[in-house]
XYZ file of C-alpha atoms in Angstrom:
703
model
C 215.155 62.816 161.112
C 214.078 61.270 157.795
C 214.746 64.462 155.852
C 218.039 64.952 157.670
C 219.280 61.494 156.632
C 218.280 61.901 152.987
C 219.630 65.438 152.616
C 222.858 64.440 154.387
C 223.385 61.529 151.986
C 222.651 63.809 149.013
C 225.101 66.404 150.349
C 227.758 63.700 150.733
C 227.194 62.591 147.132
C 227.355 66.079 145.656
C 230.320 66.947 147.870
C 232.151 63.822 146.703
C 231.432 64.698 143.064
C 232.786 68.220 143.594
C 235.874 66.881 145.408
C 236.727 64.398 142.645
C 236.073 66.989 139.935
C 238.474 69.347 141.686
C 241.142 66.637 141.820
C 240.821 66.036 138.098
C 240.997 69.735 137.209
C 244.142 70.218 139.322
C 246.098 67.994 136.911
C 247.783 70.341 134.455
C 247.737 69.536 130.750
C 251.369 70.148 129.949
C 254.435 68.403 128.606
C 258.155 69.113 128.453
C 257.624 69.748 124.740
C 255.426 72.759 123.875
C 254.376 71.196 120.574
C 253.126 68.118 122.445
C 251.276 70.316 124.950
C 249.560 72.165 122.112
C 248.643 68.883 120.446
C 247.209 67.478 123.692
C 245.003 70.537 124.118
C 243.983 70.506 120.452
C 242.879 66.865 120.464
C 241.166 67.206 123.844
C 239.261 70.273 122.666
C 238.160 68.523 119.469
C 236.749 65.592 121.465
C 235.080 67.873 124.013
C 233.566 70.158 121.383
C 232.269 67.208 119.380
C 230.721 65.578 122.456
C 229.078 68.763 123.709
C 227.855 69.660 120.233
C 226.151 66.312 119.868
C 224.704 66.442 123.373
C 223.263 69.917 122.866
C 221.662 68.963 119.530
C 220.320 65.686 120.882
C 218.816 67.295 123.960
C 217.243 70.025 121.841
C 215.267 67.281 120.085
C 214.635 65.486 123.364
C 213.397 68.734 124.894
C 210.864 69.291 122.123
C 209.660 65.692 122.354
C 209.413 65.891 126.152
C 207.270 69.019 126.040
C 204.918 67.456 123.475
C 204.671 64.255 125.516
C 204.066 66.252 128.712
C 201.169 68.069 127.038
C 199.734 64.669 126.081
C 200.001 63.567 129.710
C 198.111 66.646 130.899
C 195.098 65.845 128.735
C 194.892 62.054 129.013
C 195.756 61.365 132.670
C 193.177 63.573 134.399
C 190.428 60.975 134.172
C 189.550 59.888 137.706
C 189.061 63.176 139.525
C 190.967 62.044 142.610
C 191.778 64.699 145.176
C 190.137 67.281 142.908
C 193.511 67.854 141.224
C 194.635 67.509 137.647
C 196.707 64.348 137.959
C 197.879 64.736 134.379
C 199.276 68.202 135.042
C 201.314 67.179 138.079
C 202.497 63.952 136.446
C 203.628 66.027 133.465
C 205.544 68.423 135.731
C 207.239 65.468 137.447
C 208.027 64.030 133.993
C 209.679 67.253 132.816
C 211.618 67.548 136.072
C 212.885 63.970 135.748
C 213.943 64.590 132.155
C 215.750 67.795 133.124
C 217.647 66.146 135.995
C 218.648 63.249 133.742
C 219.974 65.696 131.127
C 221.889 67.569 133.828
C 223.519 64.342 135.039
C 224.574 63.409 131.516
C 226.001 66.892 130.946
C 228.038 66.798 134.166
C 229.361 63.322 133.409
C 230.279 64.258 129.846
C 231.984 67.463 130.912
C 234.250 65.836 133.467
C 234.976 62.839 131.221
C 236.234 65.092 128.435
C 238.402 66.901 130.983
C 239.662 63.685 132.521
C 240.672 61.821 129.367
C 243.570 64.113 128.429
C 244.667 64.401 132.052
C 244.774 60.614 132.277
C 247.082 60.677 129.254
C 249.299 63.267 130.919
C 249.540 61.210 134.099
C 250.273 58.093 132.035
C 253.551 59.741 130.967
C 254.570 59.513 134.636
C 253.096 56.328 136.118
C 250.291 53.785 135.855
C 248.881 54.437 139.387
C 248.670 58.173 138.705
C 246.813 57.659 135.440
C 244.475 55.148 137.082
C 243.560 57.607 139.824
C 242.653 60.377 137.375
C 240.480 58.026 135.302
C 238.787 56.698 138.447
C 238.202 60.203 139.821
C 236.631 61.238 136.510
C 234.220 58.316 136.693
C 233.442 59.058 140.345
C 232.104 62.500 139.448
C 229.498 60.819 137.254
C 228.722 58.102 139.806
C 228.148 60.302 142.839
C 226.507 63.300 141.159
C 223.992 61.165 139.287
C 223.010 59.067 142.298
C 222.714 62.097 144.568
C 220.607 64.045 142.072
C 218.322 61.048 141.472
C 217.634 60.667 145.206
C 217.245 64.425 145.664
C 214.865 64.731 142.732
C 212.555 61.980 143.951
C 212.499 63.259 147.522
C 211.752 66.812 146.399
C 208.861 65.479 144.317
C 207.564 63.686 147.412
C 207.847 66.764 149.630
C 206.208 69.077 147.098
C 203.303 66.824 146.145
C 202.762 65.698 149.736
C 201.744 69.251 150.657
C 198.498 69.072 148.677
C 197.883 65.350 148.048
C 196.695 63.286 151.012
C 195.969 60.075 149.096
C 199.253 58.153 149.018
C 198.168 56.178 145.947
C 197.818 59.379 143.950
C 200.990 60.810 145.462
C 203.160 57.898 144.327
C 201.461 57.858 140.937
C 202.519 61.468 140.459
C 206.113 60.722 141.486
C 206.245 57.951 138.865
C 206.303 60.704 136.258
C 209.807 61.584 137.484
C 211.067 58.116 136.610
C 209.334 58.262 133.241
C 211.112 61.519 132.422
C 214.506 60.084 133.286
C 213.855 56.946 131.263
C 212.696 58.915 128.217
C 215.999 60.788 128.130
C 217.775 57.458 128.588
C 216.009 56.042 125.530
C 217.368 58.686 123.198
C 220.704 58.834 125.012
C 221.312 55.096 124.724
C 219.988 54.682 121.187
C 221.370 57.925 119.751
C 224.680 57.622 121.569
C 225.018 53.973 120.587
C 224.403 54.728 116.917
C 226.883 57.613 117.035
C 229.746 55.718 118.628
C 229.408 52.537 116.576
C 229.038 54.338 113.240
C 232.362 56.036 113.933
C 234.007 52.930 115.388
C 232.981 50.619 112.535
C 234.051 53.157 109.923
C 237.390 53.787 111.601
C 238.200 50.102 112.067
C 237.121 48.689 108.707
C 238.839 51.316 106.585
C 241.727 52.221 108.869
C 242.752 48.941 110.489
C 241.492 46.359 107.982
C 241.858 48.090 104.606
C 244.691 50.575 105.203
C 246.511 48.562 107.875
C 247.158 51.555 110.132
C 247.005 51.308 113.949
C 243.903 51.956 116.012
C 243.533 55.673 116.858
C 246.078 56.615 114.184
C 245.795 60.426 113.707
C 245.711 59.926 109.923
C 242.304 58.262 110.231
C 239.574 60.913 109.633
C 237.077 59.000 111.818
C 239.328 58.806 114.873
C 237.987 61.945 116.600
C 234.382 60.863 115.971
C 235.298 57.470 117.447
C 236.617 59.077 120.636
C 233.622 61.422 120.836
C 231.381 58.386 120.502
C 232.925 56.731 123.546
C 231.660 59.672 125.592
C 228.186 60.124 124.131
C 227.456 56.393 124.211
C 229.209 55.126 127.322
C 229.034 58.266 129.484
C 225.867 60.195 128.640
C 223.840 57.224 127.398
C 224.935 54.809 130.101
C 224.461 57.425 132.825
C 220.932 58.223 131.693
C 220.182 54.479 131.574
C 221.208 53.852 135.182
C 219.611 57.123 136.342
C 216.404 55.733 134.905
C 216.901 52.410 136.712
C 217.419 54.167 140.042
C 214.370 56.416 139.646
C 212.087 53.767 138.146
C 212.843 51.029 140.656
C 212.270 53.441 143.540
C 209.015 54.692 142.007
C 207.771 51.114 141.528
C 208.516 50.227 145.143
C 206.805 53.393 146.393
C 203.674 52.762 144.311
C 203.373 49.229 145.711
C 204.130 50.398 149.262
C 201.343 52.979 149.009
C 198.802 50.136 148.830
C 199.681 49.070 152.392
C 197.464 50.497 155.124
C 200.236 50.070 157.703
C 202.987 51.791 155.710
C 200.759 54.775 154.945
C 199.762 55.310 158.567
C 200.905 58.490 160.247
C 204.261 57.948 161.935
C 205.413 55.281 159.463
C 206.807 57.678 156.858
C 210.333 56.233 157.153
C 208.991 52.741 156.443
C 206.980 54.054 153.485
C 210.081 55.721 152.034
C 212.356 52.789 152.888
C 213.193 52.163 149.178
C 214.411 55.755 148.814
C 216.434 55.440 152.027
C 218.230 52.355 150.671
C 219.291 54.290 147.565
C 220.337 57.257 149.703
C 222.407 55.274 152.198
C 224.275 53.669 149.312
C 225.957 57.005 148.586
C 228.149 57.223 151.725
C 228.811 53.466 151.524
C 230.146 53.850 147.975
C 232.204 56.878 149.033
C 233.911 54.797 151.725
C 234.558 52.126 149.097
C 236.115 54.624 146.680
C 238.879 55.465 149.159
C 240.316 51.978 148.555
C 240.668 52.466 144.790
C 244.450 52.546 144.530
C 247.165 50.826 142.535
C 250.517 49.801 143.934
C 253.570 51.303 142.186
C 254.482 47.915 140.682
C 250.922 47.029 139.604
C 250.572 45.320 136.222
C 246.799 45.674 135.896
C 244.011 47.855 137.195
C 241.412 45.096 136.998
C 241.809 43.709 140.565
C 241.405 47.186 142.072
C 238.184 47.801 140.151
C 236.714 44.390 140.944
C 237.568 44.944 144.617
C 235.368 48.038 144.495
C 232.388 45.921 143.505
C 233.014 43.292 146.173
C 233.730 45.747 148.994
C 230.711 47.948 148.231
C 228.468 44.866 148.221
C 229.797 43.684 151.596
C 229.464 47.122 153.212
C 226.009 47.618 151.710
C 224.887 44.309 153.185
C 225.612 45.634 156.665
C 224.055 49.025 155.894
C 220.804 47.499 154.587
C 220.553 45.271 157.669
C 220.928 48.259 160.003
C 218.538 50.397 157.938
C 215.892 47.677 157.839
C 216.008 47.085 161.572
C 215.805 50.791 162.420
C 213.295 52.158 159.880
C 211.061 49.322 158.624
C 207.991 48.310 160.649
C 207.900 44.792 162.113
C 205.218 43.609 159.697
C 202.720 44.949 157.187
C 200.348 43.718 154.518
C 200.637 44.433 150.774
C 197.934 43.177 148.408
C 196.823 40.604 150.944
C 200.318 39.239 151.665
C 201.748 39.608 155.157
C 205.365 40.792 155.031
C 207.897 41.082 157.863
C 210.942 43.339 157.973
C 213.210 40.263 157.841
C 211.591 39.235 154.569
C 212.141 42.733 153.155
C 215.791 42.411 154.182
C 216.136 39.057 152.417
C 214.652 40.450 149.189
C 216.988 43.446 149.218
C 220.046 41.276 149.815
C 218.992 38.824 147.095
C 219.033 41.666 144.588
C 222.312 43.071 145.931
C 224.262 39.811 145.742
C 222.454 38.651 142.594
C 223.807 41.717 140.811
C 227.350 40.860 141.857
C 226.909 37.268 140.663
C 225.649 38.430 137.266
C 228.612 40.782 137.006
C 231.168 38.052 137.622
C 229.456 35.594 135.258
C 229.624 38.331 132.641
C 233.327 38.745 133.361
C 233.906 35.002 132.849
C 232.342 35.130 129.393
C 233.956 38.394 128.248
C 237.464 38.475 129.754
C 240.326 36.914 127.780
C 241.645 35.535 131.061
C 239.112 32.704 130.768
C 238.391 29.912 128.323
C 235.301 31.225 126.436
C 237.043 34.278 124.937
C 240.212 32.283 124.329
C 238.138 29.862 122.253
C 236.803 32.758 120.174
C 240.378 33.978 119.653
C 241.554 30.535 118.546
C 238.609 30.262 116.161
C 239.937 33.407 114.467
C 242.830 31.362 113.046
C 240.426 29.928 110.456
C 238.843 33.248 109.546
C 236.228 35.806 110.462
C 233.341 33.378 109.878
C 234.402 30.974 112.625
C 235.202 33.901 114.908
C 231.636 35.178 114.502
C 230.100 31.708 114.916
C 231.953 31.103 118.180
C 231.104 34.598 119.424
C 227.388 34.148 118.800
C 227.407 30.755 120.516
C 229.207 32.262 123.518
C 226.599 34.991 123.856
C 223.650 32.617 123.771
C 225.254 30.303 126.335
C 226.257 33.161 128.632
C 222.619 34.103 129.291
C 221.881 30.882 131.188
C 223.301 31.553 134.674
C 222.196 35.231 134.889
C 218.658 34.267 133.870
C 218.609 31.497 136.489
C 219.872 33.969 139.110
C 217.159 36.457 138.158
C 214.512 33.730 138.160
C 215.513 32.600 141.652
C 215.510 36.221 142.864
C 212.041 36.870 141.453
C 210.618 33.572 142.727
C 211.947 33.878 146.269
C 211.138 37.588 146.545
C 207.580 37.153 145.319
C 207.016 34.082 147.481
C 207.973 35.781 150.740
C 206.986 39.405 150.115
C 204.811 39.546 147.014
C 205.237 42.307 144.479
C 206.892 44.526 147.080
C 209.613 41.906 147.445
C 210.419 42.063 143.736
C 210.605 45.852 143.880
C 212.997 45.677 146.845
C 215.188 43.161 145.037
C 215.515 45.710 142.240
C 216.376 48.421 144.780
C 218.991 46.148 146.345
C 220.637 45.492 142.998
C 221.064 49.192 142.236
C 221.943 50.236 145.801
C 225.667 50.365 144.909
C 224.988 52.281 141.703
C 227.482 55.047 142.561
C 230.386 52.574 142.410
C 228.936 50.823 139.359
C 228.648 54.103 137.477
C 232.154 55.123 138.540
C 233.657 51.952 137.117
C 231.560 52.187 133.957
C 232.609 55.787 133.292
C 236.246 54.913 134.043
C 236.282 52.748 130.885
C 235.634 55.375 128.176
C 237.932 57.865 129.943
C 240.774 55.314 129.781
C 239.903 54.435 126.191
C 240.015 58.094 125.196
C 243.338 58.499 127.032
C 244.863 55.796 124.853
C 243.499 57.418 121.706
C 244.922 60.802 122.699
C 248.313 59.195 123.420
C 248.325 57.641 119.930
C 247.213 60.820 118.184
C 249.824 62.887 120.031
C 252.498 60.308 119.152
C 253.644 59.878 122.737
C 256.121 57.154 123.686
C 255.227 53.461 123.518
C 255.440 53.212 127.307
C 252.608 55.755 127.593
C 250.386 53.778 125.228
C 251.258 50.585 127.113
C 250.014 52.153 130.346
C 246.802 53.454 128.820
C 246.254 50.045 127.196
C 246.506 48.414 130.625
C 243.900 50.846 131.936
C 241.714 50.294 128.878
C 241.955 46.506 129.152
C 240.691 46.682 132.730
C 238.008 49.117 131.580
C 236.798 46.685 128.912
C 236.357 43.917 131.452
C 234.691 46.084 134.086
C 232.528 47.708 131.396
C 231.291 44.243 130.478
C 230.603 43.588 134.166
C 228.786 46.918 134.293
C 226.663 46.023 131.282
C 225.694 42.720 132.914
C 224.826 44.582 136.106
C 222.821 47.159 134.126
C 220.868 44.450 132.302
C 220.150 42.568 135.534
C 218.977 45.719 137.283
C 216.943 46.665 134.214
C 214.956 43.420 134.155
C 214.314 43.556 137.908
C 213.335 47.214 137.597
C 211.045 46.384 134.681
C 209.532 43.520 136.678
C 209.008 45.808 139.669
C 207.293 48.336 137.411
C 205.267 45.493 135.912
C 204.205 44.478 139.419
C 203.234 48.071 140.191
C 201.302 48.210 136.905
C 199.335 45.074 137.805
C 198.620 46.551 141.243
C 197.271 49.803 139.823
C 195.382 48.057 137.021
C 193.646 45.787 139.562
C 194.932 42.601 137.928
C 195.625 40.238 140.874
C 196.542 37.296 138.611
C 197.429 37.024 134.931
C 196.065 33.991 133.076
C 198.496 33.263 130.249
C 195.958 30.944 128.583
C 193.475 33.781 128.177
C 193.546 34.542 124.429
C 194.106 38.291 124.682
C 196.924 37.806 127.193
C 198.629 35.124 125.093
C 198.280 37.258 121.970
C 199.917 40.144 123.824
C 202.656 37.797 125.017
C 203.482 36.852 121.423
C 203.552 40.473 120.285
C 205.722 41.445 123.214
C 208.185 38.633 122.531
C 208.922 39.911 119.028
C 209.474 43.549 120.054
C 213.095 43.050 121.264
C 213.934 41.437 117.919
C 212.355 44.269 115.965
C 214.035 46.877 118.158
C 217.419 45.163 117.757
C 216.954 45.036 113.984
C 216.159 48.751 113.876
C 219.147 49.800 115.980
C 221.609 47.523 114.170
C 220.400 48.641 110.768
C 220.714 52.242 111.932
C 224.367 51.588 112.797
C 224.867 49.944 109.415
C 223.379 52.884 107.511
C 225.479 55.385 109.437
C 228.619 53.229 109.146
C 228.206 52.952 105.376
C 228.323 56.719 105.049
C 231.305 56.903 107.399
C 233.211 54.237 105.463
C 232.680 56.024 102.158
C 233.828 59.323 103.662
C 237.040 57.841 105.130
C 237.820 56.105 101.839
C 237.207 59.367 99.962
C 239.571 61.318 102.173
C 242.287 58.677 101.894
C 241.850 58.688 98.120
C 241.494 62.415 97.430
C 243.651 63.954 100.156
C 246.584 61.526 99.975
C 246.583 61.271 103.775
C 248.397 57.949 103.940
C 251.146 59.313 101.675
C 251.587 62.367 103.886
C 250.234 64.799 101.264
C 247.189 66.079 103.143
C 245.496 66.197 106.525
C 242.280 64.437 107.562
C 239.036 66.378 107.954
C 237.845 65.217 111.372
C 234.852 67.570 111.459
C 233.217 65.932 108.443
C 233.200 62.527 110.156
C 231.911 64.028 113.411
C 229.060 65.632 111.459
C 228.205 62.305 109.765
C 227.927 60.488 113.119
C 225.933 63.327 114.675
C 223.390 63.614 111.866
C 223.005 59.847 111.513
C 222.460 59.325 115.242
C 219.856 62.076 115.517
C 217.945 60.877 112.466
C 218.168 57.111 113.009
C 217.185 57.129 116.700
C 213.641 58.293 115.894
C 212.119 54.989 114.684
C 213.341 52.774 117.583
C 212.255 55.503 119.999
C 208.741 55.600 118.606
C 208.488 51.809 118.772
C 209.230 51.822 122.507
C 207.127 54.873 123.377
C 204.195 54.093 121.117
C 203.629 50.373 121.661
C 202.261 50.469 125.249
C 200.090 53.495 124.466
C 198.539 51.888 121.370
C 198.080 48.430 122.901
C 196.685 49.780 126.184
C 194.229 52.100 124.429
C 193.021 49.632 121.803
C 193.083 46.328 123.666
C 193.167 47.123 127.386
C 195.378 46.411 130.363
C 195.381 42.606 130.141
C 196.670 42.672 126.581
C 199.271 45.225 127.626
C 200.311 43.016 130.551
C 200.957 40.212 128.054
C 203.033 42.516 125.873
C 205.134 43.623 128.839
C 205.708 40.040 129.995
C 206.779 38.895 126.527
C 209.126 41.824 125.985
C 210.812 41.299 129.357
C 211.383 37.554 128.927
C 212.833 37.864 125.432
C 214.487 41.217 126.083
C 216.668 40.054 128.973
C 217.996 37.043 127.029
C 218.698 39.120 123.930
C 220.347 41.899 125.932
C 222.647 39.493 127.796
C 223.626 37.489 124.723
C 224.217 40.555 122.530
C 226.247 42.378 125.163
C 228.388 39.347 126.003
C 228.984 38.372 122.367
C 230.152 41.905 121.627
C 232.388 41.990 124.690
C 233.893 38.603 123.816
C 234.685 39.661 120.248
C 236.353 42.832 121.511
C 238.511 41.054 124.072
C 239.360 38.193 121.696
C 240.914 40.826 119.428
C 242.819 42.338 122.356
C 243.978 38.864 123.446
C 245.481 38.262 120.005
C 247.126 41.689 120.154
C 249.024 40.525 123.255
C 250.835 38.020 121.005
C 248.491 35.024 121.021
C 247.728 33.191 117.753
C 250.212 35.232 115.740
C 249.664 38.646 117.325
C 249.058 41.911 115.508
C 249.063 41.746 111.726
C 248.337 38.008 111.579
C 245.409 36.469 109.732
C 243.843 35.643 113.089
C 244.122 39.298 114.106
C 242.445 40.478 110.897
C 239.600 38.009 111.472
C 239.279 39.154 115.087
C 239.116 42.807 114.006
C 236.235 41.935 111.679
C 234.506 40.039 114.500
C 235.027 42.974 116.850
C 233.532 45.313 114.259
C 230.486 43.061 113.930
C 230.201 42.966 117.705
C 230.364 46.727 118.197
C 226.628 47.373 117.662
C 225.833 44.248 119.709
C 227.566 45.412 122.891
C 227.268 49.196 122.651
C 224.017 49.824 120.793
C 221.451 47.025 120.646
C 222.328 45.168 123.853
C 222.348 48.165 126.221
C 219.387 49.796 124.466
C 217.206 46.785 125.221
C 217.444 47.834 128.882
C 215.490 50.936 127.967
C 212.892 48.989 125.986
C 212.038 46.815 128.999
C 211.973 49.632 131.558
C 210.396 52.398 129.515
C 207.508 50.302 128.222
C 206.780 49.205 131.790
C 206.823 52.686 133.310
C 204.746 54.200 130.491
C 202.189 51.470 131.183
C 202.302 52.286 134.905
C 201.908 56.040 134.471
C 199.051 55.742 131.958
C 197.026 53.148 133.894
C 194.277 55.665 134.833
C 193.732 56.415 131.146
C 193.749 52.730 130.159
C 191.335 51.833 132.960
C 188.919 54.534 131.822
C 189.184 54.372 128.029
C 191.257 51.316 127.115
C 190.049 48.183 125.362
C 187.285 49.616 123.211
C 188.565 47.966 120.035
C 188.771 44.630 121.845
C 185.191 45.006 123.054
C 184.065 45.831 119.512
C 185.829 42.781 118.071
C 184.580 40.360 120.738
C 181.012 41.638 120.594
């Protein structure tokens, strides 16, 4: 029965992805004018080729790194001799499998997004509801395929390893390698994709919009194709890999903690043991039901209410589904690490995470949508220049972190109080249980953004661009909500992994006044700042090269005077090379820190590092993401006619602020999710090695 439920949910997810992909492909790319049809296909192909070229090159590097890291796992993790198996070998295989599935999900999402963007443009020539449906369907392919493959991958790992591993502790440790593989791909996808998209975006905006005074997505701008490619590699592939990692990691953390319960590991209680995986699985059909209500009325003026309704409806339906699942599959009570837990308490923890995620999303909307006062204040501040725009935007970001952090603190406190570390893990599972809808809405944004760019480059009518702008405006708001949701789920996932790490490292309590722990706490607290500095500087280096190239082409080719044509390929190559080169240093910081600290100073020092990085990382991620979103929407608010409208001094200042905010919201902010989660799961997977060999330098220094 257990296998039937999981495989049925997976089949529903993959079937939904296939159905929505088919709907997108059925839209023909054609126009009444053959020249326009040719131009639509030409621009679409350029974006698709650029995106796939970058993805293939990036994953070639990721593949090499993954193989090297897997070899390291083989040699360092086989230290305890449990079950007479090479734990390192099987963890490495799970790691490679997780990385491969994550890459596959990103490829599928990218492929359908680059098919859907031009078809959204085509439908926008007819009606707003038609264009909305194509963009939503394109995002749904990503949402359902990724979630289904994540659940399938973890369950296959369980079935395979369960055939020769009887110790459930070892079994769940091996499965954790799957989450590590997915998160490793997410690291390079988020960082590399973020550097790519913002290098192109900053270059295109500063030279095109600010210096040359041409519209956004003007086909004369050499960086415009790279900008549209960047939307896909950053917000489709990178974001998808990020949330794939959250789904896999949170489930792995919950399973590792559950394996320490004698009741849950008893024969006949397999459904209760795999309850976290069942919650993720049952979310797939719930989100599919929700997606059927994603429609716009013919006279609709905005797509935002329809997208927000998806979040609310999926949360309500999932509440009922989790209640039913808990009552039918979870045992009445069990003990984890000495804490007695009932099924009602598990239910409360799951629902706290589920509704906490929705709350964080709507708080994020309040601080990033120009419908509300905070962004309007940033827009008004633009009247006195870019400096005041930036000051107000930074202040908004710092303030916006307060309520989400309180919500997360309450969730962690209540969950831990009633169900211990397992409660925290289930809160993380609850928050990502509607991930299929969240991913759908997130992927909808870049598809709509690309559709507007294609409409501008193909010089379609103003009514077409107006429709795509309405879709894009809704996408900006829901993307901000999605980023808030992703950050919230990331910190809960990281905390769940942290709890699992403490469980495996046999650290029942962590004394913050112990010198080695406090020292680790201080080191961990500075890591998000260092990581942010590295990623932002990487964007700056890449953007400098892009700016010089766009200026050169304007100057030498006479593009603005109509004498020559832009060389899009050169700008695409600049973004690609810069992203692949600049992502290395931040990646090594995240991957190397837990390994070095754990080996040299032991698990207590590493626990301090993880705690410090999570506390500072969540605040930095929220403030950076919300500041960037506010700057973006303040510019769009002015473009609607407020404070002088397009071409005014306020608009110029807002464009500069938006350009400053680009690496905040699309590179550094989202990438901090990976820092928190990846450091935690590396620590979890390598605990056997740290327990056996870690802390020798500390012992030498203290003796």
